[in-house]
Coordinates of C-alpha atoms in Angstrom, one line a residue:
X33 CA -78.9 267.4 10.3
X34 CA -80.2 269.4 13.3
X35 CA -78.0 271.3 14.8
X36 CA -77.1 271.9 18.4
X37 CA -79.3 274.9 20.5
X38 CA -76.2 275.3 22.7
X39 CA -74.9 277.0 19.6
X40 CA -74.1 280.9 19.8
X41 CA -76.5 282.7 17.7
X42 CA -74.3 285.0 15.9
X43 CA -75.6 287.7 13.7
X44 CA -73.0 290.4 12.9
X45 CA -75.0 292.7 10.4
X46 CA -78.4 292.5 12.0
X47 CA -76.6 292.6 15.5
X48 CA -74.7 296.0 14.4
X49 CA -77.6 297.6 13.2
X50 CA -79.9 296.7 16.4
X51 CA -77.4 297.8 18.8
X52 CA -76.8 300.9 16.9
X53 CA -80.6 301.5 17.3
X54 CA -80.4 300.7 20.6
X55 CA -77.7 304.0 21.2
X56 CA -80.2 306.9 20.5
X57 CA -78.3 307.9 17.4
X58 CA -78.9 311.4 16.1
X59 CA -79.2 311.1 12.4
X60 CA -78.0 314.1 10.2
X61 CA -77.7 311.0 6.6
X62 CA -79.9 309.8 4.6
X63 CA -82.4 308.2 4.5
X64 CA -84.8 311.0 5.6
X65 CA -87.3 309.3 7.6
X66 CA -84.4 309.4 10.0
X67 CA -84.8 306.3 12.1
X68 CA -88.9 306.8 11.7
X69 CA -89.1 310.3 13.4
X70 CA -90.9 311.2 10.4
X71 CA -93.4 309.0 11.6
X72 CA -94.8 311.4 14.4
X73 CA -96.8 313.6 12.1
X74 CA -98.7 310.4 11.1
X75 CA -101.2 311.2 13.9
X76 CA -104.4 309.9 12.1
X77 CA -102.7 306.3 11.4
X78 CA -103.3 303.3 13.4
X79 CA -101.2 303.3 16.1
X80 CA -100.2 299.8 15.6
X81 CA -99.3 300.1 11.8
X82 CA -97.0 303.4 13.2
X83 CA -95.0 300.7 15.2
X84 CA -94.8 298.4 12.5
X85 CA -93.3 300.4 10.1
X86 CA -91.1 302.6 12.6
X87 CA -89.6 299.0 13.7
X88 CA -88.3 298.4 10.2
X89 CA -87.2 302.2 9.8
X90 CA -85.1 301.7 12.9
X91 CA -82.4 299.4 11.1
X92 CA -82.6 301.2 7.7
X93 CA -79.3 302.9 7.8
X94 CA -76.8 304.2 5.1
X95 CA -72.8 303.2 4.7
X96 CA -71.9 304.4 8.4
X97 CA -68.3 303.6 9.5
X98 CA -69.8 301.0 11.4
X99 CA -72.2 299.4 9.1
X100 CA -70.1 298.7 6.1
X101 CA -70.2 299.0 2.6
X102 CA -72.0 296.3 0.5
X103 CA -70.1 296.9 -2.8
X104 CA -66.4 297.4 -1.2
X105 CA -67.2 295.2 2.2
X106 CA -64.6 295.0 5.4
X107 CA -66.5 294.4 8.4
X108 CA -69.8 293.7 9.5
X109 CA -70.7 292.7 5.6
X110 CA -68.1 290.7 4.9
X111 CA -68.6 288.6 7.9
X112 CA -72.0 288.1 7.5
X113 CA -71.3 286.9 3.6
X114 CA -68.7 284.8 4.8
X115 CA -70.5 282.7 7.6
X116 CA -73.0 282.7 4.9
X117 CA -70.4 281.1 2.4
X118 CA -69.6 278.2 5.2
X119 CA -73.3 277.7 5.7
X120 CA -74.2 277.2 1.7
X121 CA -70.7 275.1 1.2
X122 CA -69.7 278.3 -0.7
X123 CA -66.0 279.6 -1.5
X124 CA -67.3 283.2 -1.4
X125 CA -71.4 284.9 -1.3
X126 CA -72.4 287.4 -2.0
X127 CA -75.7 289.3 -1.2
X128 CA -78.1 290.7 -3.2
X129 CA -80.5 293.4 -2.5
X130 CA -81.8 292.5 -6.2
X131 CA -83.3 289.3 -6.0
X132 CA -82.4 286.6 -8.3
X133 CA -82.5 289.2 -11.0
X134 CA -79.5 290.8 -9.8
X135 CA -77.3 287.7 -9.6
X136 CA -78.5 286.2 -12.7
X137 CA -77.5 290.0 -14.5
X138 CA -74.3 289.8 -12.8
X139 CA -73.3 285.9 -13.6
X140 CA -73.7 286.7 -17.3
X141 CA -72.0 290.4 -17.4
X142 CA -69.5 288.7 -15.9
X143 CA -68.8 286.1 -18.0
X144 CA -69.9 287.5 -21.5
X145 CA -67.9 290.1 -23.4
X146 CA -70.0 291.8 -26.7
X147 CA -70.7 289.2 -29.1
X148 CA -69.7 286.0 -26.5
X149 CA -71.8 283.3 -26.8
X150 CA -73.8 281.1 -23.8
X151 CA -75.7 278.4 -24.2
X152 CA -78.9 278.8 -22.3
X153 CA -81.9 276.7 -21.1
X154 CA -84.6 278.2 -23.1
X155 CA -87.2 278.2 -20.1
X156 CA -84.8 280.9 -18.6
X157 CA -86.2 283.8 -16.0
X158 CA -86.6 286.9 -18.4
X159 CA -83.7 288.2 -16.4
X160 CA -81.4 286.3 -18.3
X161 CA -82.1 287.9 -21.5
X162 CA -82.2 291.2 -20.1
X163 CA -79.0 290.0 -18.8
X164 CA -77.9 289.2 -22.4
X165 CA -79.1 292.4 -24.0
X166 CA -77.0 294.3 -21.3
X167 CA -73.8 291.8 -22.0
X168 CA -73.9 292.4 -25.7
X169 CA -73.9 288.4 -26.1
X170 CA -75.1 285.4 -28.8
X171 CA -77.1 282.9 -27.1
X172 CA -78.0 279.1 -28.5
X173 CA -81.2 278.2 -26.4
X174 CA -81.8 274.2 -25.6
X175 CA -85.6 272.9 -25.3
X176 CA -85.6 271.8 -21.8
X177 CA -87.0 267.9 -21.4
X178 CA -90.4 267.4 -20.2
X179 CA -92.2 265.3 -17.5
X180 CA -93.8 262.2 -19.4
X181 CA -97.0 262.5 -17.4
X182 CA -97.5 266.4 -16.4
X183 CA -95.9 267.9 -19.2
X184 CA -93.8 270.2 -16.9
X185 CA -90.8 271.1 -17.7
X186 CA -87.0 269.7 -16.9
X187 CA -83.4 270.3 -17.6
X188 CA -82.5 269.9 -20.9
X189 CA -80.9 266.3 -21.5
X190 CA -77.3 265.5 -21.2
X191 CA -77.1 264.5 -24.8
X192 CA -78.4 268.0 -25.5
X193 CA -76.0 270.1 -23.2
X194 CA -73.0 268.1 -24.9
X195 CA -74.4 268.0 -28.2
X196 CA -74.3 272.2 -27.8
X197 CA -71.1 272.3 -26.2
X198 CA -69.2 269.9 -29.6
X199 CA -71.7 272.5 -32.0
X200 CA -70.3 275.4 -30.3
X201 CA -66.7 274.9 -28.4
X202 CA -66.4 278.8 -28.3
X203 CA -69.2 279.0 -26.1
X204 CA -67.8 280.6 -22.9
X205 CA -70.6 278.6 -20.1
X206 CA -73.4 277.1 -19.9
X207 CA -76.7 278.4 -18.2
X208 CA -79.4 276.1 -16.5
X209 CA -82.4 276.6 -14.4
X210 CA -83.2 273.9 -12.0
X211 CA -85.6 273.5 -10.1
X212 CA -88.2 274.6 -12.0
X213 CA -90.7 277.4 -10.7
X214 CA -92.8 274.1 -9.9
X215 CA -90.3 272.5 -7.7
X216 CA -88.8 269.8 -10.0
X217 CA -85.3 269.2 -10.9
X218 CA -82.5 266.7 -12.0
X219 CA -79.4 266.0 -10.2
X220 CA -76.8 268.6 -11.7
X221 CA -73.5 266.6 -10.6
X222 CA -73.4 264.9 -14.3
X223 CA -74.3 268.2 -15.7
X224 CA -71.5 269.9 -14.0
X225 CA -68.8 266.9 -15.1
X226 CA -69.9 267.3 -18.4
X227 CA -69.7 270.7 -18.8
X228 CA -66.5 271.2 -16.9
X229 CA -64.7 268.3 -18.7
X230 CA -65.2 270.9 -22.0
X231 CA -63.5 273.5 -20.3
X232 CA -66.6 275.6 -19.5
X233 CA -68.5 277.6 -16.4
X234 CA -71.4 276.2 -14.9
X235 CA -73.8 279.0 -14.2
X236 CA -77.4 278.3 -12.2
X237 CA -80.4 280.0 -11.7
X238 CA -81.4 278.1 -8.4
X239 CA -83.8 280.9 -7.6
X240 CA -86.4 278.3 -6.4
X241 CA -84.1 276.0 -4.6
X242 CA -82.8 278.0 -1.8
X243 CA -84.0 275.4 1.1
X244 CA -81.7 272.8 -1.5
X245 CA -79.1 270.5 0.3
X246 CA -80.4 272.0 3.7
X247 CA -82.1 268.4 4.8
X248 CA -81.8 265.3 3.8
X249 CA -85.5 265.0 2.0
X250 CA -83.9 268.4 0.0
X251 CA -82.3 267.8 -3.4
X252 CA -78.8 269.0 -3.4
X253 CA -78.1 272.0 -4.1
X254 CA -76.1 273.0 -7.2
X255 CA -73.1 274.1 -5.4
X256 CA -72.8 270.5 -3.6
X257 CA -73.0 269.4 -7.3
X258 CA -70.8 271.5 -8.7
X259 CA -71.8 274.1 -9.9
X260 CA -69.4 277.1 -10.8
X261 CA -71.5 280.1 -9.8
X262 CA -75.4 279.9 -8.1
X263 CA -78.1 282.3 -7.8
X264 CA -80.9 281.6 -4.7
X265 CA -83.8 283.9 -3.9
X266 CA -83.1 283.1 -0.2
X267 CA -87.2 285.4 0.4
X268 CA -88.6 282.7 -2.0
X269 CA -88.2 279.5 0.6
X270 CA -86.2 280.7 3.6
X271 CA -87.2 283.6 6.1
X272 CA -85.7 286.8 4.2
X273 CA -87.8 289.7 3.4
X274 CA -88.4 290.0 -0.4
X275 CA -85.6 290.6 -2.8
X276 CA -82.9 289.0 -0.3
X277 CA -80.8 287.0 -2.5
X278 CA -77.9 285.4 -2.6
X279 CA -75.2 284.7 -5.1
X280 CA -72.6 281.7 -4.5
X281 CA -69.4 281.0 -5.7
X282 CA -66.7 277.8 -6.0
X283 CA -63.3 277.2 -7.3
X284 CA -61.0 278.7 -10.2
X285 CA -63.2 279.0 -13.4
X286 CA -65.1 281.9 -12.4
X287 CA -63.8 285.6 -11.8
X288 CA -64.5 286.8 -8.7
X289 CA -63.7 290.6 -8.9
X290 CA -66.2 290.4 -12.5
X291 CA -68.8 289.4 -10.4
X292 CA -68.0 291.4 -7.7
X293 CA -67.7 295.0 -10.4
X294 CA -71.3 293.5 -12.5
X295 CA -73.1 293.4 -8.8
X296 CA -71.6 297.2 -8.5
X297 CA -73.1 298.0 -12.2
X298 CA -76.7 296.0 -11.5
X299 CA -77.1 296.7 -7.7
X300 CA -78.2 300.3 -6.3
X301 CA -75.4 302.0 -4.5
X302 CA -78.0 302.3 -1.4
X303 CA -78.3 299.0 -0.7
X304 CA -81.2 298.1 1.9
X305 CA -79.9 297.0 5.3
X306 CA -83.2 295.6 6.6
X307 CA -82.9 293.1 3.3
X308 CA -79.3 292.7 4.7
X309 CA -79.8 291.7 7.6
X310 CA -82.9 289.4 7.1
X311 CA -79.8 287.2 4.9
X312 CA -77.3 287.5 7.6
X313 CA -80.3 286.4 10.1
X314 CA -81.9 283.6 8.1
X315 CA -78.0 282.0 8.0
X316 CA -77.7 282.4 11.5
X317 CA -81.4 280.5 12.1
X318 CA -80.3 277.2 9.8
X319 CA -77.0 276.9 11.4
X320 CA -78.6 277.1 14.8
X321 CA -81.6 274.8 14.1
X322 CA -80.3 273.2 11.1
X323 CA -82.9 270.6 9.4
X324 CA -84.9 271.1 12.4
X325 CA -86.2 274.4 11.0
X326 CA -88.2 273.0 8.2
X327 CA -89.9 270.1 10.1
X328 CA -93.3 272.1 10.4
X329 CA -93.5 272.5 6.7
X330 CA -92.4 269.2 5.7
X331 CA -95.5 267.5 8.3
X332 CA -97.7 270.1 7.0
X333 CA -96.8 269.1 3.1
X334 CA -97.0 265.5 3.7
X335 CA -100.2 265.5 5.4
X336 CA -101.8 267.7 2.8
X337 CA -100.4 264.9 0.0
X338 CA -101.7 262.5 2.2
X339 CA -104.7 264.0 2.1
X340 CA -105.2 264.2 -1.9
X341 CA -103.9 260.9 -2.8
X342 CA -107.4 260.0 -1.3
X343 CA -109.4 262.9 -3.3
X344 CA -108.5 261.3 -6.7
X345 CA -111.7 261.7 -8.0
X346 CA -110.8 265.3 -7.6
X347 CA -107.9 266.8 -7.2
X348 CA -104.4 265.3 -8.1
X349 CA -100.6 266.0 -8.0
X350 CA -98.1 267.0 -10.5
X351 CA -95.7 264.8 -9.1
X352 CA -94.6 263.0 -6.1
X353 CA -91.3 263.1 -4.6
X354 CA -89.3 260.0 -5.2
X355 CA -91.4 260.0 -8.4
X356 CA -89.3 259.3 -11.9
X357 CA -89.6 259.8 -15.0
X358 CA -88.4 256.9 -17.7
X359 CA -84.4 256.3 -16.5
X360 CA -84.3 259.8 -14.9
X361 CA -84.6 260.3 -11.5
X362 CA -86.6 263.1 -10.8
X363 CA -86.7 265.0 -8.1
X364 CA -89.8 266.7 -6.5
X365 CA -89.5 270.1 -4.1
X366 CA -91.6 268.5 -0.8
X367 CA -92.0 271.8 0.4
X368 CA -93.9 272.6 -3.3
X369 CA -97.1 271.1 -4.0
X370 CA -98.5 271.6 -7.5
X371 CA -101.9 270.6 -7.7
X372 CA -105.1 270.5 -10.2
X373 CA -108.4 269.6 -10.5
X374 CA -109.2 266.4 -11.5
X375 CA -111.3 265.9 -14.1
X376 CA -110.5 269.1 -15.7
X377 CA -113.3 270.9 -15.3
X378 CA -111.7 274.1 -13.5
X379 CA -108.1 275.3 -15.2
X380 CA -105.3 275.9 -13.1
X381 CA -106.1 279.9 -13.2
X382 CA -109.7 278.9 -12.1
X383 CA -108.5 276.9 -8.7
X384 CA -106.4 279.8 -7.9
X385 CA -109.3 281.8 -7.5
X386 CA -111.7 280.4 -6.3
X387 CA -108.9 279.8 -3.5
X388 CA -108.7 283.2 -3.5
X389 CA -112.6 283.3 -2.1
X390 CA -111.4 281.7 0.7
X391 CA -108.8 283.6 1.7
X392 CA -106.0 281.3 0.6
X393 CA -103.3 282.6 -2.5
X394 CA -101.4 280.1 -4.1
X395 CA -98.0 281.2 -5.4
X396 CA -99.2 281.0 -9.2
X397 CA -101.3 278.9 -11.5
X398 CA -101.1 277.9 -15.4
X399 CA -103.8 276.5 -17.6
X400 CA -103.5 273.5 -15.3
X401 CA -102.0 273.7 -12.3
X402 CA -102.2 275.8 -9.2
X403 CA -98.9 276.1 -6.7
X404 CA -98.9 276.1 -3.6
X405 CA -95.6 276.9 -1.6
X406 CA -95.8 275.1 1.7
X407 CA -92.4 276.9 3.1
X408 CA -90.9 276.1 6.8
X409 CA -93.7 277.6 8.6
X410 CA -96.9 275.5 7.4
X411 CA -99.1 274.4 10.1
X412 CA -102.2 271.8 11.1
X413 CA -104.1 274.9 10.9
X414 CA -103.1 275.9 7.6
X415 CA -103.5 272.5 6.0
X416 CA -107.4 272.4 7.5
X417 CA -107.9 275.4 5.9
X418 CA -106.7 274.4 2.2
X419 CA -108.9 271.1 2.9
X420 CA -111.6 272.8 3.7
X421 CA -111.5 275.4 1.0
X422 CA -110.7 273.0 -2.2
X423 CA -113.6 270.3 -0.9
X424 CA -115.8 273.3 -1.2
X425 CA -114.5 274.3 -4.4
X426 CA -115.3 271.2 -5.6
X427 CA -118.9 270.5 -4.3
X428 CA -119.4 273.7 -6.1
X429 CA -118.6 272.2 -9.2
X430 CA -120.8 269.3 -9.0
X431 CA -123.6 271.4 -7.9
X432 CA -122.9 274.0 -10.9
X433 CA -122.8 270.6 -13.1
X434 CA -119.6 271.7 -14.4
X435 CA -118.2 269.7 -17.2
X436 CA -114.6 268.9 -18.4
X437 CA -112.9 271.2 -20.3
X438 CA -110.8 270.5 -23.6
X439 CA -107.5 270.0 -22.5
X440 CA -104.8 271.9 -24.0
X441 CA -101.0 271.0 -24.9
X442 CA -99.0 274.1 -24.1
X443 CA -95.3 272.5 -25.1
X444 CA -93.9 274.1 -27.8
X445 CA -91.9 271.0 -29.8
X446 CA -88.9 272.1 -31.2
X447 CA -87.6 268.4 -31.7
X448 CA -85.3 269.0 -28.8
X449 CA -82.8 270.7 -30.8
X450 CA -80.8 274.1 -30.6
X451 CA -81.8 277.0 -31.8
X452 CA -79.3 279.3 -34.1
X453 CA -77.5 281.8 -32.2
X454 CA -79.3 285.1 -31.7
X455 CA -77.6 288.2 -31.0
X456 CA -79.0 290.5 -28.6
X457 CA -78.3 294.0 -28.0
X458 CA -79.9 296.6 -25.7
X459 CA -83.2 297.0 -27.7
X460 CA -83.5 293.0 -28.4
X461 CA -82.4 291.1 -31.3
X462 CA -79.7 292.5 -33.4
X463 CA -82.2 292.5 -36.7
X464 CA -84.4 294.4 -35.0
X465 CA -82.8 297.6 -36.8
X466 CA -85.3 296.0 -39.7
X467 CA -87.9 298.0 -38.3
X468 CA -91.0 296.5 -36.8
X469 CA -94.8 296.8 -37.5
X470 CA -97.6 294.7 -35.8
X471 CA -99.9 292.4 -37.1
X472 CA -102.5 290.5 -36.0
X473 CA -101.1 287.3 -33.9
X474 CA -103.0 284.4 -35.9
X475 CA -101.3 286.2 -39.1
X476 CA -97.8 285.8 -37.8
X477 CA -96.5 282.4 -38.2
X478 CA -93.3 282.3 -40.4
X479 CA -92.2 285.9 -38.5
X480 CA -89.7 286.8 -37.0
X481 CA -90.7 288.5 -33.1
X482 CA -89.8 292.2 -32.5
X483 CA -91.0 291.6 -28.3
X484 CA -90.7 288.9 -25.9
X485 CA -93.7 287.4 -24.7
X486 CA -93.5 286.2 -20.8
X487 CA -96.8 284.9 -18.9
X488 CA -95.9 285.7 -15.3
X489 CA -95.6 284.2 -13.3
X490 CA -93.5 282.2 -13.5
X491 CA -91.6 285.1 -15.8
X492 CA -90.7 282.2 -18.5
X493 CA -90.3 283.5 -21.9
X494 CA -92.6 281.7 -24.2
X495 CA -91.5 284.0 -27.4
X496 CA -87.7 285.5 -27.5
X497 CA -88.0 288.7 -29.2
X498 CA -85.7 287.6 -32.7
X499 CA -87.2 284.2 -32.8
X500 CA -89.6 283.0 -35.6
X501 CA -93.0 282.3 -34.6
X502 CA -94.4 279.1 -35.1
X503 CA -97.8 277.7 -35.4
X504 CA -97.9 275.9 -32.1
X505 CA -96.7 279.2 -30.0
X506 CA -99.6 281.3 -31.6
X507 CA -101.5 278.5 -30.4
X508 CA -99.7 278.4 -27.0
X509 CA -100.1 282.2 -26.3
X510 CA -103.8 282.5 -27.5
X511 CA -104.5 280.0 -24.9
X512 CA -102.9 281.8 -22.7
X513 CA -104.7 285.3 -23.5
X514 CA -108.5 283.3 -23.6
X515 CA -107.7 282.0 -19.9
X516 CA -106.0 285.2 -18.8
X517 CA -102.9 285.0 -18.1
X518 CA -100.9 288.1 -18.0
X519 CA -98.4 288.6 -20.5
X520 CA -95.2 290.9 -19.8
X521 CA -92.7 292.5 -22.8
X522 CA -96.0 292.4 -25.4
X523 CA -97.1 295.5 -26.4
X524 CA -101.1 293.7 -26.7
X525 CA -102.0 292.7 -22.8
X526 CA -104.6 291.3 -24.7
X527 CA -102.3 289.4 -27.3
X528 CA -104.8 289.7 -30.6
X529 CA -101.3 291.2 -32.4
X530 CA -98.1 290.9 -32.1
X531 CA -94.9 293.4 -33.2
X532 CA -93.0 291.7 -35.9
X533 CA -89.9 292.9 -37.6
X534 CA -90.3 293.9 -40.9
X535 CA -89.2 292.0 -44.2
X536 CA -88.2 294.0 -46.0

């Protein structure tokens, strides 16, 4: 609900740092630009890009006695995470300077010991198996669930989750991802009921879903629902400069002080204070505007669905919100539009750009789909533009005559099931001490994978390192290659071969 303008804005971090600025301080500590005076020689630069950059030099500070100490906080930093607590229905936050990646590094290293086991959501950031190689840990991946009409992913079903949880009671938690990088999700209350009536931790990856539980046309989030400990990329959909992240907590089950001595281990001991600060001043902007903040975007969002549910012959949506999916209620990101062409004659990597052209850069794009993150400060303007550029786009088409492509079926079937715990270790999968040797990729069916492959975005594995290759991922990832997606944790950008551990 909005809230109140007669409300005290209240921003202890950022307010420290600006009134220290404010003082004239003479800086004999790092960092050495010291408060931008390096900036003077920079006579040739544009006088305007000088200001810029000095403005964001003037709050980048060290651990001062009066600006705190993010990894052993007492002041200014410990407010700031604790008004940011009460605003995301936390028991304790904690702020990352990390991203997402830091948090989800930290959630595991502190729940997994060497040789633990988690159950995962396969279609996990690539964090979380770096975060598994670090921990030492076994993992049992679930297929996630897919949307009956875009083929995009979900949560695994609740039948899987328990079915993992009664095939392996030693598992220590259980990891999920929702939403999705493409804005859909599941309610996780029956998720977290399940999971804690077996005793275990509820860990989320809600990097995506930051705005969650922040209006009432939001999802909840997963601590409303229960969730033991959340990750947010509070840059992704709220107004923090990139890699401001947040990582919440609730009740007994999880450790605090683990958490608290992983951040210490994943975290740089130099934390940035303008990241800081944009996290202590995005908290302070929702509880003084509340809802209100993200009316622009949600009109702007609306409109521009409006505006394609009468382009069907096309373009045409992923989902809708309110949409649903058999018996399960899914739920749709308003702020997140993911779009494609209708007939299929451009792939999702080919919308993109072409949008590019026109000066407009959508998040990310698959064979099918391009995403477009609306955000809270979408305007009339911006939805014009879009308009404009995609029903050009698309009377380029019918002038080139193009024709629909063959469409393709990236989802991997694995019959829903779980796979057999890997172990990891800091060079991948335990096995890997087999040696490796690469091989062409259309010979590798039947192997077993000495490298990860992750299209990114969205930074989903496709292929664990330790995993055997089937037929319909070779398939998947030469799809991939021939539309040019870029592949991270391959040796081969160009995926032709593939590094296999040996048999012998």
């Amino acid at each position: 609900m909005a809230q109140s303008l007669n409300l005290q804005w209240h921003a202890p971090l950022f307010e420290a740092l600006t009134a220290l600025q404010r003082s004239g301080p003479a800086s004999y500590h790092v960092p050495g630009h010291k408060y931008g005076q390096s900036l003077i020689r920079l006579t040739d630069m544009n006088e305007d890009a000088i200001k810029s950059y000095r403005g964001i030099m003037a709050i980048d500070v060290t651990e001062l006695s009066i600006t705190d100490d993010l990894h052993a906080p007492s002041g200014i930093i410990e407010e700031a995470q604790t008004l940011a607590a009460n605003a995301f229905g936390a028991d304790k936050t904690f702020f990352l300077v990390g991203g997402s990646t830091s948090g989800n590094l930290a959630m595991i290293l502190a729940v997994c010991r060497p040789l633990d086991l988690i159950i995962v959501q396969r279609n996990a950031h690539k964090s979380v198996l770096n975060a598994l190689k670090l921990a030492g840990a076994r993992a049992v991946f679930m297929m996630p669930q897919r949307d009956l009409e875009s083929n995009l992913s979900l949560l695994p079903t609740l039948g899987q989750v328990e079915s993992a949880l009664l095939n392996y009671p030693e598992a220590k938690a259980v990891f999920l991802t929702n939403p999705s990088y493409y804005g859909l999700s599941l309610d996780l209350a029956p998720y977290a009921d399940l999971i804690h009536k077996h005793g275990k931790l509820l860990l989320v990856d809600e990097a995506h879903g930051a705005h969650y539980g922040l209006h009432p046309q939001f999802p909840r989030s997963a601590m409303q629902a229960g969730a033991d400990a959340v990750v947010q990329s509070t840059h992704k959909t709220l107004p923090a400069l990139t890699m401001g992240a947040m990582l919440h907590v609730q009740g007994e089950r999880i450790d605090r002080n683990a958490i608290a001595e992983s951040l210490r281990m994943v975290q740089s001991s130099s934390p940035s204070y303008p990241i800081m600060a944009s996290l202590d001043i995005t908290r302070a902007m929702l509880q003084i505007y509340g809802s209100d903040l993200f009316r622009e975007g949600l009109d702007a969002a609306a409109d521009f669905r409006k505006w394609v549910s009468h382009q069907t012959a096309r373009y045409a949506l992923a989902a809708d919100p309110l949409k649903e999916n058999g018996a399960v209620p899914i739920q749709v990101d308003p702020l997140r539009v993911v779009i494609r062409e209708a007939s299929g004659r451009l792939s999702g990597f080919e919308l993109q750009q072409h949008l590019e052209k026109y000066g407009i850069y959508a998040e990310m794009a698959d064979l099918h789909f391009a995403v477009l993150l609306f955000g809270l400060a979408a305007s009339v303007s911006d939805v014009e533009k879009l308009q404009e550029a995609l029903t050009a786009i698309a009377n380029e088409a019918d002038k080139e005559g193009l024709v629909p492509k063959e469409m393709v079926n990236l989802s991997i079937d694995k019959s829903q099931g779980l796979s057999e715990p890997i172990e990891f270790t800091r060079t991948g999968a335990k096995h890997a001490s087999f040696g490796a040797e690469i091989i062409a990729l259309a010979d590798s069916e039947g192997r077993f994978a000495a490298e990860a492959v992750i299209p990114y975005p969205p930074g989903i594995p496709i292929l664990y390192e330790g995993e055997r290759i089937s037929a319909e991922t070779i398939h998947a990832i030469q799809q991939l290659a021939e539309h040019g997606a870029r592949c991270q944790g391959a040796t081969d950008p160009t995926m032709r071969t593939i590094t296999v551990l040996r048999t012998g």
